[in-house]
């Protein structure tokens, strides 16, 4: 767990707990034992704590947070960490941390308790607790401001963003940059370190008392402006304030209280659940022992919006792409867009110019379709139409090697219908990317009953390779995200038919945790798209009921959303702001169901959310996903649903399954089978 040796008076403690040196109670115990051993060894003058070459540590083991049932459990975690870090800070032989690669959360708190910090240039330092809905619990809110100043400390803890070794050096979080973490380099650097007091006694960054008051007031205001469910930002600011205005010890006590309060919220539990759920999706017991096929080149057929984004995602991840579109102009536009997107990333400082050039150079825009023959994985991303996709797959089949994997990026079509015309249908898999494909983190990997396991494993591996989260789904209309989300969007229109105000419907979608309301979203995506996908779902799932009248009428009137300047709302050229649309309001008024009483906010929220809950449980019942948490991960990643909500199944569990059953039964009586309770 920890390697220990002594070199030239330096006791080296190297964390060795793969894969990420997550800090457990056992690791902390071992660390403290080794500190004592070093203290007792007369040949040791100083102590160094190191990690792996590209990984210092990912911080506290997240599973410690998953099992915090009571405030006492949370306090026990804080106290265990604090005791270990105090032992580091109070060590009679000063301790230096040598940081390389990821140094996150509890690991950075460990480093801050050391007397000095050396960092290799590849180090990435962050305090990501806020992303899990937590407050740092091992002294971070106290030691960080003493090292970098109050403002920078609050910024780091409220954003959770990682900073580079250089930035950490500029801020004073790191004392020196070193070329590598080899022992000779460390010995040389340690010899040059100045004498230094303990972090908790450092005061040089804390002199501007008036300035601090302003910073605290501003930060508290900013923190309070966030979602009321997520308390960690407010708690973090308050813990820092107490530590600066009162004392280190008082701040530490306030921090521990804050950690316990945060840990008790469902927002934190749900965020931690989503963190784990997103990593579980890649574990597919049904594919154990199946080898993914090697992929050197990816082919993309069709360079519309989706094909372009998919091609970009692969080249950005270092995989060569050969792309083709029957329309030569579309191909050129696609290349221009990819180039412009990389250029933007360069100007934002996210990548270096040479990385952008290398990525663009990996893309070959083919003049002939036959160039796709070299692809090990060929993805068709042509127009979402059965015949067009069948034709595209037939062409790929005739071109590509028999062992190449063929993927379709369909969002709605049943893969069996696509496979029907193929000679080797078992090599067809679905890779459903979400728009924009280069940035959206989710890919649904659709598995047909008779798909070759190696083909499915290859698609999964490739999605992981390009940094996406793959979710394996059964081949069933709508797969998982659209299956659950489209009914929610449709319910928004059914609510309008019952007299709900569009603004209230949108407000309740945002209240639940979506980045925008359902009507605004449909206006953005296109009302015709909702009409089309709903028709596909309805034809398979008769309990979805008939079409939404308002959707049909708006499409008839060519009010398709932002792309036509009018949808539920009206848009001015070059402006995405939704404004009232009197023409749409007229259609909505004419489509009102007779005798329906306008629903209030609670009823709107209930119908929107429980429509998803009902569909999610049907989806689980049909084994569309391997586990419920896959559905939740997919909804968070595919729709932008806030992770504090934990997803749809998780939300149902949070409000209580008996309550869910009662509400669904009531809604089913009033609105029909689409709300019916399933097994
Ligand atoms: N505790 C326990 N396990 C952790 C962990 C942690 N803090 N951080 C990562 N892991 C595990 C992951 O669950 C995954 O396990 P698996 O292989 O069994 O699925 C493995 O380490 C690799 O993580 P993954 O996220 O898939 O790799 P990555 O290279 O994309 O990202 C990190 C690595 C560390 C950047 C990312 O996992 C991360 O941000 N972790 C959270 C760190 C955090 O919030 N720490 C604060 C705690 S105080």
XYZ file of C-alpha atoms and ligand atoms in Angstrom:
727
model
C 0.000 0.000 0.000
C 2.951 2.307 0.784
C 6.515 1.614 -0.311
C 9.053 2.823 2.237
C 12.767 3.376 1.844
C 15.430 5.820 2.920
C 17.799 7.581 0.524
C 20.404 10.130 1.657
C 18.531 11.077 4.823
C 15.181 11.282 3.057
C 12.505 8.748 4.012
C 10.456 8.108 0.877
C 6.821 7.054 1.320
C 5.411 6.120 -2.065
C 1.653 5.619 -2.241
C 0.938 2.402 -4.079
C -2.803 1.743 -4.156
C -3.848 1.250 -7.787
C -5.641 2.350 -9.840
C -5.777 5.921 -8.465
C -4.196 5.840 -4.965
C -7.613 6.541 -3.457
C -7.208 7.338 0.240
C -8.820 4.795 2.547
C -8.688 4.468 6.348
C -6.182 1.637 5.886
C -3.956 3.812 3.698
C -4.086 6.642 6.253
C -3.139 4.203 9.035
C -0.223 2.939 6.977
C 0.871 6.516 6.287
C 0.851 7.462 9.954
C 2.736 4.282 10.860
C 5.406 5.091 8.266
C 5.687 8.673 9.537
C 6.408 7.259 13.002
C 8.921 4.841 11.573
C 10.719 7.692 9.822
C 10.609 9.851 12.947
C 12.212 7.066 14.948
C 14.992 6.449 12.416
C 18.050 8.566 13.304
C 19.321 8.397 9.715
C 16.203 10.257 8.476
C 16.140 14.074 8.378
C 13.187 14.709 6.153
C 10.266 12.737 4.749
C 8.825 12.785 1.222
C 5.378 11.522 0.201
C 5.147 10.532 -3.466
C 2.551 8.882 -5.674
C 2.770 7.365 -9.148
C 4.545 9.054 -12.047
C 1.252 10.284 -13.490
C -0.995 9.994 -10.484
C -0.376 11.370 -7.025
C -3.855 10.435 -5.798
C -7.540 10.937 -6.696
C -8.279 11.863 -3.083
C -10.523 10.217 -0.544
C -11.950 6.901 -1.674
C -15.383 7.901 -2.979
C -16.885 4.732 -1.536
C -16.253 6.213 1.931
C -18.795 8.894 1.024
C -21.293 6.437 -0.383
C -21.862 4.821 2.965
C -22.379 7.826 5.228
C -25.679 6.925 6.877
C -25.486 9.358 9.801
C -23.794 12.602 10.801
C -21.643 10.527 13.154
C -20.354 8.495 10.174
C -19.492 11.710 8.351
C -17.721 13.093 11.404
C -15.737 9.864 11.745
C -14.418 10.274 8.186
C -13.410 13.914 8.822
C -11.700 13.100 12.085
C -9.744 10.167 10.619
C -8.401 12.366 7.825
C -7.758 15.313 10.076
C -5.845 13.186 12.588
C -3.638 11.735 9.848
C -2.972 15.142 8.308
C -2.223 16.660 11.682
C 0.324 13.898 12.173
C 1.927 14.972 8.894
C 1.884 18.654 9.822
C 3.197 18.000 13.352
C 5.809 15.479 12.273
C 9.091 16.257 14.065
C 10.840 15.662 10.739
C 9.355 17.941 8.106
C 7.419 16.366 5.274
C 7.472 17.326 1.595
C 4.828 16.225 -0.935
C 5.983 15.397 -4.455
C 3.039 15.854 -6.802
C 2.726 14.387 -10.268
C -0.403 13.887 -12.353
C -3.813 14.018 -10.677
C -3.757 15.470 -7.163
C -7.339 15.843 -6.115
C -9.419 16.705 -3.086
C -8.262 14.784 -0.030
C -4.917 14.219 -1.726
C -4.350 17.934 -2.179
C -5.400 18.419 1.441
C -2.734 15.871 2.381
C -0.170 17.778 0.346
C -1.219 21.055 1.986
C -0.561 19.597 5.425
C 3.047 18.957 4.345
C 5.671 21.636 4.927
C 6.436 21.984 1.169
C 5.037 20.849 -2.143
C 7.134 20.037 -5.220
C 5.298 19.447 -8.479
C 6.184 17.845 -11.782
C 4.828 19.780 -14.762
C 2.181 17.151 -15.507
C 0.543 17.706 -12.108
C -3.141 18.709 -12.111
C -4.405 20.009 -8.810
C -8.048 20.418 -7.831
C -10.472 20.525 -4.945
C -13.423 18.771 -6.623
C -15.516 18.103 -3.492
C -18.072 20.713 -4.545
C -18.802 18.607 -7.623
C -19.876 15.807 -5.300
C -22.023 18.231 -3.288
C -19.527 18.146 -0.419
C -17.325 20.555 1.486
C -13.660 19.568 1.881
C -13.422 17.726 5.186
C -9.721 17.333 5.870
C -8.570 20.888 6.499
C -8.762 22.102 2.890
C -10.928 25.131 3.695
C -8.317 26.205 6.253
C -4.962 25.381 4.706
C -5.738 26.423 1.124
C -6.399 30.131 1.947
C -3.229 30.197 4.054
C -1.256 29.058 0.999
C -2.915 30.898 -1.897
C -4.971 33.652 -0.285
C -8.678 33.817 0.420
C -9.923 34.788 -3.034
C -8.028 32.128 -4.991
C -8.894 29.488 -2.383
C -12.600 30.202 -2.607
C -12.441 30.214 -6.414
C -10.712 26.838 -6.467
C -13.140 25.270 -4.014
C -16.319 26.688 -5.541
C -15.462 25.715 -9.113
C -13.731 22.416 -8.393
C -11.673 23.088 -11.536
C -8.179 21.655 -11.896
C -5.178 23.922 -12.273
C -1.806 23.169 -13.805
C 1.443 22.832 -11.875
C 2.566 26.201 -13.292
C -0.581 27.931 -12.076
C -0.259 26.255 -8.682
C 3.326 27.559 -8.499
C 2.199 31.099 -9.372
C -0.450 30.910 -6.651
C 1.999 29.656 -4.037
C 0.284 26.301 -3.670
C 3.443 24.658 -4.946
C 6.918 25.725 -3.795
C 8.960 24.500 -6.759
C 8.512 22.841 -10.130
C 10.716 19.843 -10.856
C 11.366 18.061 -14.163
C 10.383 14.602 -12.880
C 9.689 12.715 -9.672
C 12.786 10.515 -9.785
C 14.519 10.202 -6.472
C 17.715 12.000 -7.540
C 15.639 14.968 -8.714
C 13.624 14.985 -5.514
C 16.764 14.828 -3.331
C 18.294 17.741 -5.191
C 15.117 19.830 -4.909
C 14.568 18.998 -1.230
C 18.098 20.169 -0.417
C 17.188 23.636 -1.716
C 13.938 24.059 0.229
C 13.925 26.998 2.668
C 12.943 26.660 6.307
C 9.233 27.015 6.641
C 6.569 27.086 9.338
C 3.604 24.729 9.379
C 0.840 25.603 6.900
C -1.641 26.335 9.666
C 0.738 28.952 11.108
C 1.330 30.774 7.828
C -0.100 34.284 7.807
C 1.540 36.113 4.908
C -1.528 35.745 2.639
C -3.994 36.748 5.338
C -3.106 40.373 6.094
C -5.798 42.210 4.114
C -8.656 41.981 6.614
C -10.867 44.591 4.925
C -10.363 42.972 1.525
C -11.405 39.631 2.997
C -14.699 41.031 4.248
C -15.571 42.122 0.722
C -14.512 38.762 -0.711
C -16.609 36.842 1.827
C -19.664 39.006 1.210
C -19.392 38.571 -2.569
C -18.671 34.846 -2.372
C -21.548 34.238 0.031
C -23.896 36.051 -2.343
C -22.667 34.049 -5.311
C -22.868 30.753 -3.415
C -26.403 31.488 -2.246
C -27.528 32.205 -5.808
C -27.168 28.535 -6.797
C -29.748 25.759 -6.444
C -31.205 25.624 -2.957
C -30.786 21.815 -2.920
C -26.999 22.146 -3.145
C -25.637 23.642 0.063
C -21.910 22.978 -0.349
C -20.916 26.368 -1.872
C -22.486 28.292 1.025
C -20.941 25.902 3.564
C -17.478 26.187 1.999
C -17.485 29.994 2.109
C -18.653 29.982 5.710
C -15.979 27.485 6.797
C -13.264 29.638 5.191
C -14.671 32.780 6.802
C -14.697 31.314 10.305
C -11.143 30.042 9.878
C -9.877 33.442 8.774
C -11.923 35.701 11.059
C -11.661 33.477 14.144
C -8.904 30.870 14.083
C -7.558 27.809 12.311
C -9.037 25.524 14.986
C -12.457 27.229 14.898
C -12.434 26.982 11.104
C -11.573 23.324 11.241
C -14.522 22.691 13.536
C -16.806 24.669 11.211
C -15.470 22.725 8.232
C -16.280 19.396 9.872
C -19.798 20.600 10.645
C -20.117 21.745 7.028
C -18.951 18.379 5.729
C -21.543 16.582 7.862
C -24.332 18.939 6.757
C -23.445 18.525 3.102
C -23.109 14.749 3.394
C -26.624 14.582 4.843
C -28.226 16.194 1.769
C -29.816 14.138 -0.969
C -28.011 16.415 -3.442
C -24.622 15.087 -2.258
C -25.829 11.488 -2.101
C -27.188 11.799 -5.625
C -24.084 13.448 -7.021
C -21.924 10.692 -5.561
C -24.342 8.112 -6.922
C -24.128 9.647 -10.408
C -20.297 9.731 -10.208
C -20.315 5.997 -9.509
C -23.154 5.230 -11.928
C -21.263 6.871 -14.800
C -18.299 4.589 -14.149
C -20.382 1.449 -13.657
C -21.869 1.644 -17.153
C -18.657 0.373 -18.690
C -18.879 -2.803 -16.587
C -20.752 -5.244 -18.740
C -20.849 -8.724 -17.199
C -22.528 -10.080 -20.325
C -19.357 -9.275 -22.272
C -16.867 -10.713 -19.793
C -13.980 -12.303 -21.623
C -15.004 -10.838 -24.988
C -12.118 -9.105 -26.744
C -12.782 -5.825 -28.511
C -11.370 -5.807 -32.054
C -8.471 -3.457 -32.732
C -9.463 -0.194 -34.434
C -6.783 1.756 -36.267
C -9.065 3.720 -38.569
C -12.665 4.812 -38.225
C -14.862 5.470 -41.235
C -17.697 7.993 -41.111
C -20.319 7.965 -43.845
C -22.452 11.098 -43.961
C -21.140 14.478 -42.863
C -24.192 16.296 -41.644
C -24.267 17.669 -38.111
C -23.940 14.270 -36.450
C -21.310 12.809 -38.789
C -19.178 15.929 -38.440
C -19.336 15.809 -34.635
C -18.549 12.093 -34.585
C -15.556 12.516 -36.890
C -14.291 15.352 -34.706
C -14.650 13.292 -31.526
C -12.465 10.520 -32.961
C -9.716 12.705 -34.427
C -9.588 14.732 -31.214
C -8.937 11.492 -29.334
C -6.071 10.544 -31.656
C -7.878 8.107 -33.955
C -7.552 8.591 -37.720
C -10.855 9.052 -39.552
C -11.736 8.628 -43.207
C -14.957 10.486 -43.900
C -17.180 10.650 -46.945
C -20.368 12.395 -47.972
C -22.075 11.929 -51.343
C -22.444 15.701 -51.406
C -18.881 17.007 -51.857
C -19.918 20.436 -50.599
C -21.213 18.939 -47.314
C -17.805 17.305 -46.845
C -15.996 20.602 -47.255
C -18.357 22.357 -44.866
C -17.750 19.600 -42.317
C -13.975 19.940 -42.528
C -14.294 23.726 -42.190
C -16.435 23.324 -39.087
C -14.053 20.867 -37.481
C -11.092 23.130 -38.211
C -12.918 26.158 -36.800
C -13.890 24.238 -33.689
C -10.270 23.228 -32.988
C -9.138 26.809 -33.675
C -11.634 28.049 -31.104
C -10.256 25.605 -28.564
C -6.758 26.901 -29.266
C -7.819 30.509 -28.791
C -9.545 29.549 -25.520
C -6.237 28.032 -24.370
C -7.778 24.561 -24.068
C -5.389 22.904 -26.505
C -2.069 23.833 -28.069
C -1.915 24.858 -31.767
C 0.153 21.773 -32.629
C -2.466 19.517 -31.031
C -5.157 21.142 -33.156
C -3.048 20.712 -36.290
C -2.386 17.070 -35.503
C -6.079 16.417 -34.886
C -7.126 18.010 -38.188
C -4.387 16.072 -39.978
C -5.957 12.807 -38.749
C -9.070 13.552 -40.782
C -9.131 12.444 -44.411
C -12.008 13.772 -46.441
C -12.381 11.072 -49.096
C -13.268 11.934 -52.677
C -14.508 8.398 -53.317
C -16.669 6.327 -51.063
C -14.373 3.359 -51.687
C -11.820 4.996 -49.335
C -13.962 3.744 -46.451
C -12.756 0.228 -47.205
C -9.858 0.608 -44.763
C -12.078 1.343 -41.775
C -12.034 -1.137 -38.885
C -15.138 0.555 -37.517
C -17.432 2.264 -40.023
C -20.192 4.500 -38.688
C -23.074 5.567 -40.864
C -24.481 8.954 -39.937
C -26.704 9.656 -42.909
C -30.193 11.153 -42.796
C -32.524 9.575 -40.192
C -34.620 7.603 -42.636
C -34.957 3.834 -42.884
C -34.311 3.557 -46.609
C -31.394 6.010 -46.590
C -29.769 4.173 -43.703
C -30.347 0.758 -45.239
C -28.721 1.910 -48.466
C -25.775 3.385 -46.548
C -25.227 0.146 -44.635
C -25.450 -1.900 -47.823
C -22.719 0.253 -49.366
C -20.535 -0.067 -46.280
C -21.026 -3.823 -46.280
C -19.902 -4.104 -49.855
C -16.827 -1.941 -49.225
C -15.531 -2.883 -45.787
C -13.616 -5.991 -44.779
C -15.807 -8.836 -43.462
C -14.391 -8.360 -39.946
C -14.997 -4.609 -39.814
C -17.635 -3.498 -37.339
C -20.494 -1.496 -38.836
C -22.297 1.000 -36.653
C -25.373 3.093 -37.164
C -25.938 6.407 -35.443
C -29.711 6.099 -35.566
C -31.546 7.757 -32.696
C -34.884 6.083 -33.225
C -34.954 3.299 -35.811
C -35.064 -0.274 -34.596
C -31.783 -1.920 -35.599
C -33.543 -5.112 -36.673
C -35.214 -3.131 -39.453
C -31.769 -1.900 -40.550
C -30.180 -5.345 -40.231
C -32.924 -7.013 -42.288
C -31.273 -6.253 -45.618
C -27.690 -6.996 -44.542
C -25.591 -9.988 -45.526
C -23.771 -10.072 -42.188
C -26.262 -8.473 -39.806
C -24.440 -9.734 -36.724
C -21.702 -7.118 -37.141
C -24.164 -4.239 -36.902
C -24.251 -2.245 -33.656
C -25.856 1.055 -32.748
C -23.682 3.946 -31.628
C -26.157 6.640 -30.761
C -24.262 9.863 -30.208
C -25.971 12.969 -28.854
C -25.806 16.361 -30.499
C -23.224 18.006 -30.486
C -21.431 14.674 -30.785
C -17.955 16.115 -30.214
C -18.879 17.416 -26.752
C -21.848 15.423 -25.429
C -20.484 12.735 -23.099
C -22.995 9.934 -23.730
C -23.049 7.228 -26.387
C -25.787 4.601 -26.297
C -24.349 1.327 -27.558
C -27.264 -0.585 -29.011
C -27.064 -4.335 -28.970
C -29.228 -6.497 -31.207
C -30.150 -9.958 -29.957
C -27.864 -11.711 -32.431
C -25.067 -9.126 -32.556
C -21.549 -10.509 -32.352
C -20.300 -9.869 -28.809
C -16.953 -8.733 -30.247
C -18.710 -6.104 -32.358
C -20.543 -4.758 -29.302
C -17.352 -4.825 -27.212
C -15.549 -2.909 -29.967
C -18.167 -0.150 -30.021
C -18.032 0.083 -26.218
C -14.245 0.261 -26.193
C -14.158 2.912 -28.902
C -16.699 5.079 -27.094
C -14.514 4.869 -23.965
C -11.377 5.586 -25.981
C -12.793 8.864 -27.209
C -13.655 9.850 -23.648
C -17.387 9.171 -23.803
C -19.484 7.245 -21.323
C -21.001 4.290 -23.140
C -24.298 2.860 -21.929
C -25.204 -0.556 -23.279
C -28.867 -0.756 -24.283
C -31.144 -3.373 -25.748
C -32.445 -2.761 -29.224
C -35.847 -1.266 -28.483
C -37.389 1.855 -30.048
C -36.041 5.057 -28.505
C -33.314 3.032 -26.707
C -33.142 4.651 -23.300
C -32.780 8.449 -23.326
C -35.308 9.205 -26.074
C -37.626 6.546 -24.709
C -37.861 8.378 -21.391
C -37.306 11.966 -22.516
C -39.591 12.225 -25.568
C -42.701 11.357 -23.495
C -41.726 14.150 -21.088
C -41.440 16.634 -23.963
C -44.766 15.478 -25.328
C -46.384 15.791 -21.903
C -45.369 19.456 -21.942
C -47.604 19.937 -25.021
C -50.427 17.877 -23.510
C -50.269 20.207 -20.527
C -50.771 23.152 -22.906
C -53.857 21.382 -24.240
C -55.142 21.370 -20.679
C -54.618 25.112 -20.396
C -51.207 25.320 -18.737
C -49.194 28.458 -19.377
C -46.058 27.740 -21.508
C -43.875 29.731 -19.129
C -45.102 27.680 -16.166
C -44.407 24.411 -17.999
C -40.870 25.528 -18.796
C -40.329 26.791 -15.273
C -41.264 23.414 -13.786
C -38.845 21.597 -16.113
C -36.036 23.860 -14.903
C -37.201 23.474 -11.318
C -36.742 19.716 -11.634
C -33.169 20.228 -12.812
C -33.080 20.470 -16.608
C -30.961 23.257 -18.093
C -33.982 24.627 -19.962
C -37.699 24.028 -20.022
C -39.198 21.362 -22.328
C -40.943 23.803 -24.677
C -37.848 25.956 -25.092
C -35.852 22.783 -25.762
C -38.290 21.514 -28.391
C -38.166 24.933 -30.065
C -34.383 24.566 -30.163
C -34.349 20.998 -31.494
C -37.282 21.401 -33.888
C -40.962 20.671 -33.265
C -40.995 18.438 -36.356
C -38.302 16.276 -34.720
C -40.529 15.726 -31.700
C -43.432 14.889 -34.001
C -41.289 12.355 -35.865
C -39.788 10.618 -32.818
C -43.098 10.555 -30.984
C -44.693 8.859 -34.009
C -42.048 6.130 -33.902
C -42.522 5.558 -30.177
C -46.318 5.619 -30.458
C -46.315 3.022 -33.197
C -44.532 0.571 -30.895
C -45.851 1.614 -27.492
C -49.581 2.040 -27.925
C -50.015 3.144 -24.314
C -48.272 6.419 -25.286
C -51.640 7.458 -26.709
C -52.359 9.668 -29.724
C -50.326 12.601 -31.030
C -50.207 15.938 -29.278
C -52.609 18.097 -31.273
C -50.624 21.285 -30.726
C -47.459 19.669 -32.093
C -49.246 18.692 -35.300
C -50.849 22.102 -35.677
C -47.578 23.979 -35.135
C -45.828 21.776 -37.695
C -48.695 22.333 -40.157
C -48.306 26.076 -39.636
C -44.545 25.713 -40.305
C -43.766 26.971 -36.828
C -40.953 24.508 -36.211
C -39.064 26.403 -33.517
C -35.911 28.512 -33.682
C -35.042 27.344 -37.185
C -38.186 29.029 -38.591
C -38.163 31.956 -36.164
C -41.364 30.722 -34.540
C -42.380 27.738 -32.478
C -44.086 27.807 -29.121
C -42.164 31.045 -28.772
C -41.042 33.681 -31.243
C -37.364 34.427 -31.980
C -35.702 37.421 -33.522
C -32.944 36.899 -36.077
C -29.642 35.999 -34.420
C -31.209 35.856 -30.955
C -32.129 32.698 -29.031
C -34.278 34.472 -26.472
C -37.844 33.064 -26.433
C -40.495 35.771 -26.728
C -44.280 35.384 -26.602
C -45.686 34.120 -29.899
C -49.243 35.312 -30.352
C -49.849 33.057 -33.353
C -48.799 29.979 -31.405
C -50.896 31.106 -28.443
C -53.896 31.225 -30.800
C -53.237 27.631 -31.916
C -52.778 26.589 -28.295
C -56.075 28.245 -27.306
C -57.905 26.575 -30.194
C -56.474 23.184 -29.211
C -57.611 23.389 -25.582
C -59.323 20.231 -24.401
C -62.917 21.106 -23.535
C -63.653 21.077 -19.805
C -60.003 20.655 -18.801
C -59.121 22.722 -15.765
C -55.772 24.521 -16.079
C -53.157 22.709 -14.000
C -51.238 24.611 -11.311
C -47.464 24.438 -10.888
C -47.538 21.335 -8.677
C -49.663 19.403 -11.105
C -47.497 20.520 -14.039
C -44.344 19.395 -12.242
C -45.945 16.126 -11.203
C -47.093 15.252 -14.724
C -43.768 16.139 -16.316
C -41.690 14.184 -13.823
C -43.970 11.217 -13.330
C -44.342 10.731 -17.057
C -40.584 10.080 -17.094
C -40.790 7.922 -13.991
C -43.534 5.759 -15.538
C -41.522 5.326 -18.736
C -38.276 4.668 -16.869
C -39.863 1.803 -14.949
C -41.301 0.330 -18.165
C -37.809 0.531 -19.660
C -36.340 -1.311 -16.677
C -39.131 -3.867 -16.851
C -38.197 -4.560 -20.480
C -34.498 -4.911 -19.534
C -33.481 -2.180 -21.958
C -30.540 -1.383 -19.653
C -28.358 -3.660 -17.544
C -29.046 -1.772 -14.307
C -31.217 1.084 -13.097
C -28.155 3.240 -12.493
C -27.333 2.981 -16.231
C -30.632 4.671 -16.988
C -29.893 7.413 -14.480
C -26.376 7.958 -15.819
C -27.747 8.105 -19.368
C -30.405 10.663 -18.448
C -27.919 12.911 -16.668
C -25.329 12.699 -19.444
C -27.741 12.682 -22.380
C -30.172 15.417 -21.334
C -28.148 17.622 -18.998
C -30.401 16.767 -16.040
C -28.662 18.111 -12.933
C -26.769 15.409 -11.078
C -28.115 16.537 -7.697
C -31.387 14.936 -8.834
C -29.578 11.637 -9.363
C -31.617 10.677 -12.440
C -35.162 9.436 -12.836
C -35.125 6.085 -11.043
C -33.100 7.561 -8.242
C -35.577 10.413 -7.902
C -38.409 7.899 -7.668
C -36.515 6.143 -4.886
C -35.873 9.474 -3.164
C -39.557 10.376 -3.060
C -40.474 6.809 -2.055
C -41.710 3.988 -4.258
C -45.044 3.711 -2.456
C -45.690 7.378 -3.084
C -44.669 6.878 -6.719
C -47.156 4.039 -7.068
C -49.971 6.125 -5.580
C -49.257 9.157 -7.736
C -48.994 7.085 -10.909
C -52.235 5.259 -10.131
C -53.979 8.601 -9.651
C -52.496 10.114 -12.836
C -53.388 6.976 -14.820
C -57.042 7.302 -13.791
C -57.113 10.944 -14.845
C -54.886 10.964 -17.923
C -54.626 7.433 -19.214
C -52.484 4.371 -19.498
C -49.258 6.247 -20.185
C -49.005 6.779 -16.428
C -49.962 3.206 -15.506
C -47.928 1.477 -12.804
C -45.800 -1.431 -13.995
C -44.434 -4.374 -12.055
N -12.118 7.025 -5.014
C -12.313 5.756 -5.448
N -12.220 5.386 -6.717
C -11.935 6.339 -7.597
C -11.723 7.676 -7.238
C -11.822 8.002 -5.883
N -11.623 9.248 -5.441
N -11.469 8.390 -8.346
C -11.490 7.517 -9.359
N -11.783 6.282 -8.917
C -11.877 5.034 -9.685
C -13.027 5.071 -10.680
O -14.248 4.692 -10.070
C -12.562 4.077 -11.698
O -12.780 2.793 -11.170
P -13.109 1.554 -12.125
O -11.898 1.390 -12.991
O -13.378 0.454 -11.201
O -14.310 1.993 -12.909
C -11.040 4.287 -11.726
O -10.720 4.916 -10.481
C -10.571 5.202 -12.841
O -11.342 6.398 -12.796
P -11.962 7.030 -14.118
O -12.780 8.198 -13.700
O -12.629 5.986 -14.931
O -10.634 7.471 -14.850
P -10.227 8.855 -15.477
O -8.804 8.707 -15.812
O -11.209 9.254 -16.511
O -10.374 9.949 -14.306
C -10.055 10.939 -12.156
C -9.631 9.834 -13.150
C -9.349 10.693 -10.849
C -9.675 12.318 -12.730
C -11.585 10.904 -11.951
O -11.953 9.585 -11.629
C -12.073 11.776 -10.837
O -12.291 12.960 -11.040
N -12.282 11.199 -9.661
C -12.953 11.891 -8.585
C -11.965 12.469 -7.685
C -12.645 13.180 -6.568
O -13.723 13.708 -6.647
N -11.939 13.183 -5.479
C -12.379 13.910 -4.346
C -12.419 13.028 -3.224
S -11.961 13.961 -1.811
